[in-house]
XYZ file of C-alpha atoms in Angstrom:
560
model
C -43.646 -23.966 -22.823
C -46.086 -25.098 -25.481
C -49.577 -24.764 -24.031
C -51.249 -27.880 -25.438
C -53.603 -29.937 -23.278
C -54.044 -32.561 -26.007
C -52.609 -33.049 -29.484
C -54.671 -34.840 -32.095
C -53.308 -37.382 -34.546
C -53.149 -35.575 -37.894
C -53.524 -38.752 -39.964
C -56.621 -39.878 -38.081
C -58.041 -36.382 -38.239
C -57.718 -36.386 -42.051
C -59.895 -39.513 -42.010
C -62.473 -37.763 -39.788
C -61.457 -39.762 -36.709
C -60.400 -38.109 -33.451
C -57.454 -39.820 -31.774
C -54.988 -38.382 -29.283
C -51.427 -38.268 -30.597
C -48.639 -40.000 -28.689
C -45.879 -38.680 -30.940
C -45.029 -35.587 -32.969
C -43.212 -35.414 -36.300
C -41.600 -31.945 -36.706
C -40.964 -32.503 -40.416
C -44.562 -33.540 -41.151
C -45.718 -30.883 -38.669
C -48.425 -33.096 -37.194
C -49.154 -35.496 -34.354
C -49.221 -39.290 -34.689
C -50.981 -41.928 -32.654
C -49.151 -45.192 -31.933
C -50.859 -46.997 -34.818
C -50.164 -44.272 -37.378
C -46.559 -44.103 -36.189
C -46.089 -47.678 -37.431
C -47.252 -46.683 -40.928
C -45.164 -43.519 -40.739
C -42.007 -45.481 -39.906
C -42.774 -48.048 -42.575
C -42.898 -45.403 -45.311
C -39.608 -45.065 -47.198
C -40.128 -41.321 -47.562
C -40.893 -40.766 -43.864
C -38.947 -43.344 -41.898
C -35.894 -41.058 -41.422
C -37.926 -38.266 -39.830
C -36.882 -37.469 -36.233
C -40.113 -38.206 -34.359
C -40.411 -37.089 -30.718
C -42.953 -37.869 -28.027
C -45.874 -35.522 -27.498
C -44.675 -34.953 -23.938
C -41.357 -33.683 -25.274
C -43.150 -31.630 -27.919
C -45.136 -29.914 -25.163
C -41.853 -28.823 -23.569
C -41.176 -26.507 -26.516
C -42.070 -22.824 -26.024
C -45.037 -21.752 -28.199
C -42.850 -19.447 -30.298
C -40.786 -22.491 -31.330
C -43.574 -25.074 -31.527
C -45.615 -22.815 -33.832
C -42.831 -22.593 -36.438
C -44.109 -24.309 -39.550
C -42.041 -26.051 -42.205
C -44.443 -24.818 -44.891
C -44.827 -21.393 -46.487
C -48.164 -19.881 -45.445
C -48.343 -17.842 -48.658
C -47.678 -20.614 -51.190
C -48.329 -23.757 -49.086
C -45.027 -25.195 -50.243
C -42.297 -26.597 -47.997
C -39.405 -24.276 -47.185
C -36.318 -25.430 -49.100
C -33.988 -22.401 -49.269
C -32.484 -19.666 -47.123
C -31.790 -16.139 -48.408
C -28.742 -14.819 -46.546
C -29.313 -11.351 -48.006
C -32.736 -11.031 -46.327
C -32.091 -13.583 -43.535
C -35.322 -15.414 -44.379
C -36.391 -18.935 -45.322
C -38.076 -19.439 -48.693
C -40.108 -21.982 -50.576
C -39.382 -22.465 -54.317
C -42.130 -19.992 -55.262
C -40.778 -17.401 -52.812
C -37.398 -17.660 -54.533
C -38.985 -17.042 -57.915
C -41.239 -14.175 -56.845
C -39.328 -12.346 -54.101
C -35.690 -13.413 -54.239
C -34.914 -13.827 -57.936
C -32.199 -11.166 -57.814
C -30.789 -12.027 -54.397
C -27.196 -13.178 -54.007
C -26.530 -16.005 -51.581
C -29.593 -18.298 -51.898
C -28.550 -21.357 -49.887
C -29.959 -24.824 -49.405
C -32.028 -24.779 -46.204
C -31.046 -28.384 -45.487
C -27.353 -27.432 -45.531
C -27.913 -24.292 -43.440
C -29.812 -26.031 -40.615
C -27.937 -29.327 -40.480
C -25.490 -27.903 -37.910
C -28.051 -25.682 -36.133
C -27.788 -27.470 -32.784
C -23.979 -27.497 -32.860
C -23.457 -24.094 -34.464
C -21.243 -21.370 -33.058
C -24.325 -19.098 -33.110
C -26.083 -21.297 -30.542
C -22.960 -21.352 -28.379
C -22.683 -17.569 -28.712
C -26.326 -17.072 -27.687
C -25.830 -19.370 -24.708
C -22.715 -17.415 -23.690
C -24.511 -14.079 -24.184
C -27.315 -15.181 -21.871
C -24.767 -16.127 -19.233
C -22.886 -12.852 -19.722
C -25.998 -10.711 -19.306
C -27.070 -12.616 -16.188
C -23.555 -12.284 -14.795
C -23.613 -8.534 -15.453
C -27.012 -8.201 -13.803
C -25.661 -10.006 -10.743
C -22.746 -7.572 -10.660
C -25.020 -4.555 -10.947
C -27.404 -5.871 -8.270
C -24.453 -6.450 -5.922
C -23.081 -2.970 -6.686
C -26.419 -1.236 -6.166
C -27.020 -3.159 -2.928
C -23.585 -2.195 -1.645
C -24.307 1.415 -2.544
C -27.489 1.272 -0.454
C -25.475 -0.043 2.510
C -22.963 2.787 2.105
C -25.745 5.341 1.822
C -27.263 4.022 5.043
C -23.890 4.252 6.826
C -23.358 7.763 5.480
C -26.814 8.748 6.599
C -26.140 7.373 10.084
C -22.803 9.168 10.216
C -24.236 12.545 9.252
C -27.239 12.023 11.480
C -24.841 11.576 14.413
C -22.925 14.713 13.507
C -26.127 16.688 13.322
C -27.296 15.389 16.702
C -23.884 16.066 18.275
C -23.939 19.692 17.154
C -27.606 19.985 18.087
C -26.824 18.982 21.692
C -24.365 21.891 21.988
C -26.809 24.643 21.148
C -30.091 25.868 22.612
C -33.739 25.339 21.845
C -33.586 27.789 18.951
C -32.118 24.987 16.775
C -35.147 22.692 17.007
C -36.780 23.921 13.812
C -33.479 23.984 11.938
C -32.663 20.454 13.079
C -35.987 19.137 11.883
C -35.482 20.749 8.497
C -32.007 19.292 7.996
C -33.167 15.842 9.059
C -36.090 16.035 6.671
C -33.694 16.970 3.890
C -31.451 14.047 4.775
C -34.312 11.540 4.820
C -35.706 12.981 1.609
C -32.330 12.618 -0.118
C -31.997 9.018 1.043
C -35.571 8.212 0.016
C -34.936 9.686 -3.425
C -31.784 7.625 -3.876
C -33.431 4.502 -2.480
C -36.418 4.943 -4.770
C -34.091 5.347 -7.756
C -31.969 2.299 -6.930
C -35.015 0.177 -5.985
C -36.449 0.987 -9.407
C -33.166 -0.127 -10.995
C -33.192 -3.361 -9.006
C -36.811 -4.014 -9.984
C -35.961 -3.615 -13.669
C -32.913 -5.839 -13.300
C -35.032 -8.512 -11.606
C -37.524 -8.379 -14.485
C -34.729 -8.808 -17.035
C -33.296 -11.696 -14.998
C -36.671 -13.471 -15.036
C -36.948 -12.987 -18.793
C -33.419 -14.302 -19.289
C -34.238 -17.332 -17.108
C -37.221 -18.023 -19.357
C -35.066 -17.650 -22.470
C -32.554 -20.102 -21.021
C -35.312 -22.562 -20.142
C -36.833 -22.223 -23.619
C -33.476 -22.637 -25.271
C -32.722 -25.779 -23.266
C -36.039 -27.193 -24.418
C -35.632 -26.523 -28.084
C -31.989 -27.633 -28.039
C -33.237 -30.961 -26.732
C -36.509 -31.418 -28.557
C -36.946 -28.956 -31.407
C -36.302 -29.775 -35.031
C -33.307 -28.306 -36.804
C -35.474 -25.682 -38.470
C -37.125 -24.788 -35.190
C -33.718 -24.596 -33.518
C -32.348 -22.375 -36.275
C -35.261 -19.935 -36.273
C -35.626 -20.131 -32.502
C -31.977 -19.129 -32.205
C -32.691 -16.101 -34.333
C -35.653 -15.176 -32.127
C -33.663 -15.521 -28.936
C -30.778 -13.583 -30.485
C -33.195 -10.694 -31.126
C -34.401 -10.831 -27.513
C -30.807 -10.888 -26.283
C -30.050 -7.711 -28.202
C -32.880 -5.997 -26.305
C -31.361 -7.058 -22.995
C -27.890 -5.999 -24.164
C -29.256 -2.585 -25.145
C -30.839 -2.286 -21.694
C -27.519 -3.076 -20.010
C -25.723 -0.610 -22.269
C -28.302 2.068 -21.427
C -27.353 1.737 -17.753
C -23.852 2.894 -18.658
C -24.938 5.658 -21.012
C -27.544 7.356 -18.809
C -25.342 7.465 -15.670
C -27.534 4.884 -13.917
C -24.469 3.066 -12.574
C -22.767 6.119 -11.137
C -21.930 5.706 -7.449
C -24.220 7.893 -5.367
C -23.082 9.431 -2.081
C -24.778 11.645 0.462
C -22.937 14.755 1.578
C -23.601 16.921 4.584
C -21.793 20.149 5.462
C -22.191 21.641 8.904
C -21.875 25.406 9.108
C -18.449 26.487 10.465
C -19.936 29.421 12.358
C -22.583 27.413 14.129
C -21.596 29.207 17.366
C -22.888 32.418 15.790
C -26.149 30.650 15.101
C -28.500 33.043 16.947
C -27.628 36.067 14.838
C -26.046 34.833 11.602
C -26.873 31.205 10.810
C -30.167 30.678 8.987
C -29.798 26.962 8.190
C -28.416 23.928 9.937
C -26.419 22.848 6.893
C -27.140 21.317 3.522
C -27.687 17.896 2.072
C -26.391 17.125 -1.417
C -26.188 14.027 -3.564
C -22.932 13.347 -5.400
C -22.601 11.006 -8.350
C -19.282 9.496 -9.438
C -18.174 7.082 -12.145
C -19.467 3.518 -11.707
C -17.270 1.020 -9.901
C -18.989 -1.946 -11.537
C -17.607 -3.067 -14.919
C -19.857 -4.890 -17.374
C -17.927 -7.658 -19.089
C -18.614 -10.459 -21.532
C -16.616 -13.208 -23.188
C -16.276 -11.010 -26.266
C -14.646 -8.230 -24.259
C -11.749 -10.554 -23.484
C -10.820 -10.808 -27.147
C -8.509 -8.296 -28.760
C -10.486 -8.230 -31.984
C -14.000 -7.866 -30.513
C -15.623 -4.484 -29.759
C -16.610 -3.056 -26.364
C -19.941 -1.653 -25.176
C -19.037 1.889 -26.212
C -18.324 1.878 -29.945
C -16.675 4.723 -31.791
C -18.651 6.286 -34.655
C -18.480 4.264 -37.873
C -16.070 5.344 -40.596
C -17.421 5.121 -44.146
C -15.559 2.739 -46.439
C -14.322 5.478 -48.743
C -12.944 7.498 -45.811
C -10.739 4.761 -44.313
C -7.110 5.906 -44.099
C -4.116 4.500 -42.241
C -1.191 6.496 -40.897
C 2.091 5.221 -39.482
C 2.129 5.140 -35.690
C 5.170 3.069 -34.735
C 7.791 0.652 -36.091
C 9.157 -2.251 -34.066
C 12.793 -3.333 -34.365
C 12.280 -7.092 -34.637
C 12.794 -9.380 -37.625
C 11.537 -12.822 -38.600
C 7.975 -11.994 -37.480
C 5.057 -13.919 -39.031
C 2.193 -13.702 -36.534
C 0.732 -10.998 -34.311
C -2.188 -10.288 -31.997
C -3.471 -7.803 -29.410
C -4.343 -8.604 -25.819
C -7.518 -7.274 -24.194
C -5.327 -4.772 -22.310
C -3.624 -3.434 -25.458
C -0.357 -5.377 -25.216
C 1.160 -6.621 -28.470
C 2.049 -10.269 -29.166
C 4.627 -11.048 -31.883
C 5.700 -14.478 -33.158
C 9.423 -14.580 -33.973
C 9.469 -17.365 -36.549
C 13.255 -17.360 -36.948
C 14.195 -17.481 -33.242
C 11.301 -19.650 -32.008
C 10.002 -17.199 -29.435
C 6.952 -15.215 -28.391
C 7.477 -11.511 -27.684
C 5.116 -9.466 -25.506
C 5.400 -5.682 -25.924
C 3.493 -2.662 -24.721
C 2.160 -0.207 -27.294
C 5.306 1.951 -27.103
C 7.395 -1.026 -28.218
C 9.010 -1.824 -24.861
C 9.615 -5.554 -24.396
C 7.638 -6.780 -21.361
C 8.301 -10.503 -21.656
C 9.929 -13.121 -23.881
C 8.823 -16.768 -24.019
C 11.034 -19.369 -25.695
C 8.821 -21.887 -27.496
C 9.305 -25.650 -27.273
C 8.743 -26.319 -30.989
C 10.555 -24.903 -33.991
C 9.148 -22.479 -36.534
C 6.097 -20.939 -34.841
C 3.737 -19.247 -37.300
C 0.733 -17.500 -35.766
C -0.776 -16.463 -32.424
C -4.193 -15.512 -31.095
C -5.192 -14.208 -27.659
C -7.644 -16.371 -25.669
C -7.863 -14.350 -22.441
C -5.717 -12.196 -20.151
C -3.508 -15.165 -19.253
C -3.439 -17.532 -22.227
C -2.657 -17.524 -25.946
C -2.717 -20.146 -28.702
C 0.317 -20.657 -30.983
C 0.531 -22.647 -34.236
C 3.649 -24.098 -35.884
C 4.936 -24.769 -39.398
C 4.536 -28.375 -40.630
C 2.757 -29.344 -37.415
C -0.707 -30.660 -36.559
C -0.381 -29.287 -33.039
C -1.611 -26.020 -31.473
C -0.153 -25.091 -28.084
C -2.175 -23.246 -25.403
C 0.392 -21.246 -23.408
C 0.043 -19.428 -20.077
C 1.918 -16.145 -20.609
C 2.249 -15.559 -16.851
C 3.900 -18.887 -15.994
C 5.365 -19.380 -19.524
C 4.153 -22.985 -19.371
C 2.110 -24.963 -21.919
C -1.359 -25.471 -20.409
C -2.576 -27.890 -23.094
C -2.121 -28.999 -26.689
C -4.770 -29.376 -29.392
C -4.292 -31.807 -32.271
C -5.666 -30.753 -35.676
C -6.474 -32.720 -38.814
C -3.451 -31.474 -40.753
C -0.820 -28.742 -40.919
C -2.540 -25.744 -39.270
C -0.588 -22.600 -39.991
C -2.839 -19.733 -38.945
C -5.637 -19.330 -36.424
C -7.997 -17.048 -34.506
C -10.095 -17.329 -31.332
C -13.786 -16.670 -30.658
C -16.234 -17.636 -27.906
C -14.323 -20.658 -26.578
C -13.307 -21.971 -30.017
C -10.171 -21.848 -32.138
C -10.602 -21.529 -35.910
C -7.601 -22.672 -37.969
C -6.672 -22.970 -41.640
C -5.890 -26.614 -42.422
C -3.993 -27.131 -45.676
C -6.028 -29.068 -48.291
C -8.930 -29.462 -45.833
C -10.485 -26.091 -44.967
C -11.494 -24.205 -41.821
C -11.441 -26.333 -38.679
C -13.117 -25.432 -35.390
C -11.548 -26.726 -32.151
C -13.112 -26.256 -28.720
C -10.418 -24.946 -26.365
C -11.844 -27.041 -23.520
C -11.394 -30.187 -25.619
C -15.114 -30.782 -26.168
C -14.847 -31.656 -29.838
C -13.846 -30.403 -33.254
C -15.413 -30.049 -36.675
C -14.629 -28.877 -40.186
C -16.840 -25.832 -40.792
C -15.847 -25.141 -44.368
C -14.367 -27.795 -46.641
C -11.896 -26.251 -49.081
C -9.476 -28.639 -50.786
C -7.655 -25.631 -52.274
C -6.710 -24.295 -48.827
C -2.998 -23.590 -48.953
C -0.277 -23.022 -46.336
C 0.012 -19.408 -45.178
C -3.744 -18.918 -45.443
C -5.068 -16.807 -42.538
C -8.507 -16.678 -40.873
C -10.546 -14.264 -38.740
C -14.159 -13.834 -37.574
C -16.596 -10.940 -37.444
C -20.096 -11.066 -35.916
C -21.745 -14.052 -37.665
C -19.109 -14.514 -40.398
C -15.752 -16.203 -40.996
C -13.271 -14.685 -43.446
C -10.117 -16.380 -44.710
C -7.428 -15.830 -47.331
C -6.035 -18.380 -49.803
C -2.381 -17.704 -50.581
C -2.170 -19.866 -53.719
C -5.533 -18.945 -55.289
C -5.200 -15.242 -54.359
C -8.762 -15.193 -53.027
C -10.539 -13.897 -49.942
C -13.621 -15.882 -48.895
C -16.453 -15.056 -46.501
C -18.761 -17.737 -45.147
C -21.350 -18.062 -42.393
C -20.592 -19.624 -39.022
C -22.346 -22.715 -40.388
C -19.753 -22.892 -43.193
C -21.904 -21.700 -46.117
C -19.981 -19.521 -48.582
C -21.439 -15.995 -48.788
C -18.975 -14.289 -51.133
C -15.483 -14.632 -52.571
C -13.218 -11.838 -53.791
C -10.569 -12.323 -56.501
C -8.914 -9.471 -58.357
C -5.473 -8.314 -59.511
C -5.503 -5.892 -56.588
C -4.893 -8.867 -54.276
C -1.974 -11.220 -54.945
C -0.916 -14.032 -52.614
C -2.920 -12.768 -49.620
C -1.808 -13.765 -46.133
C -2.890 -11.905 -42.995
C -6.544 -10.926 -42.565
C -8.297 -8.771 -39.939
C -11.627 -6.940 -39.499
C -12.624 -3.637 -37.899
C -15.762 -2.794 -35.910
C -17.744 -2.280 -39.152
C -16.666 -5.690 -40.536
C -14.445 -4.130 -43.195
C -11.765 -6.684 -44.123
C -8.043 -5.814 -44.161
C -5.777 -8.019 -46.307
C -1.983 -8.346 -46.373
C -1.385 -8.752 -50.134
C 2.164 -10.130 -50.008
C 2.488 -10.553 -53.785
C 2.520 -6.772 -54.316
C 3.522 -5.624 -50.792
C 0.301 -3.778 -50.013
C -2.563 -3.598 -47.527
C -6.022 -3.827 -49.131
C -9.372 -3.146 -47.476
C -12.572 -4.905 -48.612
C -16.073 -3.768 -47.760
C -18.065 -6.091 -45.503
C -20.081 -7.410 -48.477
C -16.938 -8.075 -50.547
C -18.058 -5.774 -53.355
C -15.603 -2.893 -52.901
C -11.826 -2.879 -52.544
C -9.201 -0.166 -52.006
C -5.446 -0.097 -51.608
C -4.527 1.595 -48.317
C -0.757 1.047 -47.992
C 2.164 0.015 -50.195
C 5.898 -0.545 -50.012
C 6.495 3.206 -49.671
C 4.349 3.133 -46.505
C 6.448 0.396 -44.873
C 4.750 -2.764 -46.178
C 7.384 -5.401 -46.958
C 6.976 -9.207 -46.823
C 3.886 -8.965 -44.642
C 2.392 -12.049 -42.976
C -0.161 -11.757 -40.151
C -2.483 -8.836 -39.350
C -4.264 -7.861 -36.128
C -6.824 -5.106 -35.497
C -7.333 -3.425 -32.110
C -11.038 -2.510 -32.075
C -10.762 -0.263 -29.011
C -7.938 1.927 -30.325
C -8.593 1.356 -34.060
C -4.996 0.290 -34.661
C -3.830 -2.128 -37.373
C -0.708 -4.200 -36.648
C 1.157 -5.557 -39.681
C 3.584 -8.441 -39.104
C 6.253 -7.575 -41.669
C 8.914 -10.278 -41.689
C 11.612 -7.597 -41.620
C 9.954 -5.486 -38.933
C 6.343 -5.140 -37.691
C 4.575 -1.804 -38.123
C 1.639 -0.268 -36.219
C -0.862 1.961 -38.061
C -3.925 3.845 -36.849
C -7.149 4.815 -38.604
C -7.415 8.567 -39.042
């Protein structure tokens, strides 16, 4: 929390008078006494500032409270945000340091949704995920200690039982084997205790981050919230790297004690020179680290495959599926394939080999697209409908329905939210739990059969009529737009682990890949490769497979 015993009134201080502040104006970046607050609120230029009490201001962590709205180098107020360098800028900074940068945005527009942004929700979820994983690891390590103790007791009994059957000559050997056993347990206990200590330290730090975040969500200014989110996101990455290191360095392997008693113990006096041996065995971890992202078919796992350079991306045919009338597709977290049969109003669930596992008849006509929410539920959109259905694939029953602003053809899921393309409106975000909706990106040119996907901190969508592919931030600010003869009437869109963008260019029956910055484009597949009347796309991050929803028969490709 902010460590301020007293805060002085900035206005009084400028007049060489010392008065304790009762309020704090984040935009003026100074304290105000009750009298000066009246003048502040009376000023036309200042009356709309969000003033908070000094007590609330003191609740902010120092790293947030110390964020200034003015550039320390030029003493000018920050007015812009450079997405290329991820930094805020004053007008002079733009002229001197960012003149050639692409993507200079209005800071006011960037931070206006800071407290309701998907980034803040993602950070909050990441904190919960890491704490949940720590709890799992602590439980696993504690259970391992219990098992080790039981194993130690078991082997200790065996040793004593054998010891009672032989003569005094075994005393020295018994002591040695018991020392080895205790030493092995102590070594394991020391190792696991060290792990638990580190996990406790990370838990305490995460608790502090959560407390700090709650404070600045409640009391910080939009700028402070935006930059504070960035700070906490950086800290979260450190904790995520720590959790990933536990998997990579074998720290989570299950440890067992092993004791082997000599078979010829009866020949002890002449042949046996040791009582036995103590060994420590390590096996694969039983605990699985999981986050909300892991439940999504298009989000990567903890162990990423090596990156493929843009110029080296190639797709080869893996499998064709004998279904027609398909417009939408998706992968489940377990690798199953979802297909939307637009012509027969049904949802098909297949395994990777193409075997039909389940068929769900849909209650509305002309389904269009599908996205996986978790292991049990999916979301389905429909043609000429402002309704999205949330369907339980186990019970085949509609769990809930979400109403959108207009005809929502195509959609994707991320971190508890559905993103859909609304014709003539733009990209709409709907909370699956029903906690609100918003239009992230207003685009009056949005046409039917436009598709959307997300990657890291970006949203990408196609525009079928304009033949464009657009990338914007999670706050809705446009970052780049691609338009070229290579892409005609684009529909389906998907991203790989490196944020390369795959486009179903239906106007020329091809699959195009765009680099993550939208500056490079290559044709990967054409009609000769099986691309014909393609609609939706889905990318399996784990297996690096691309699923193309051809209307006349879906096709599965793999990166080679």
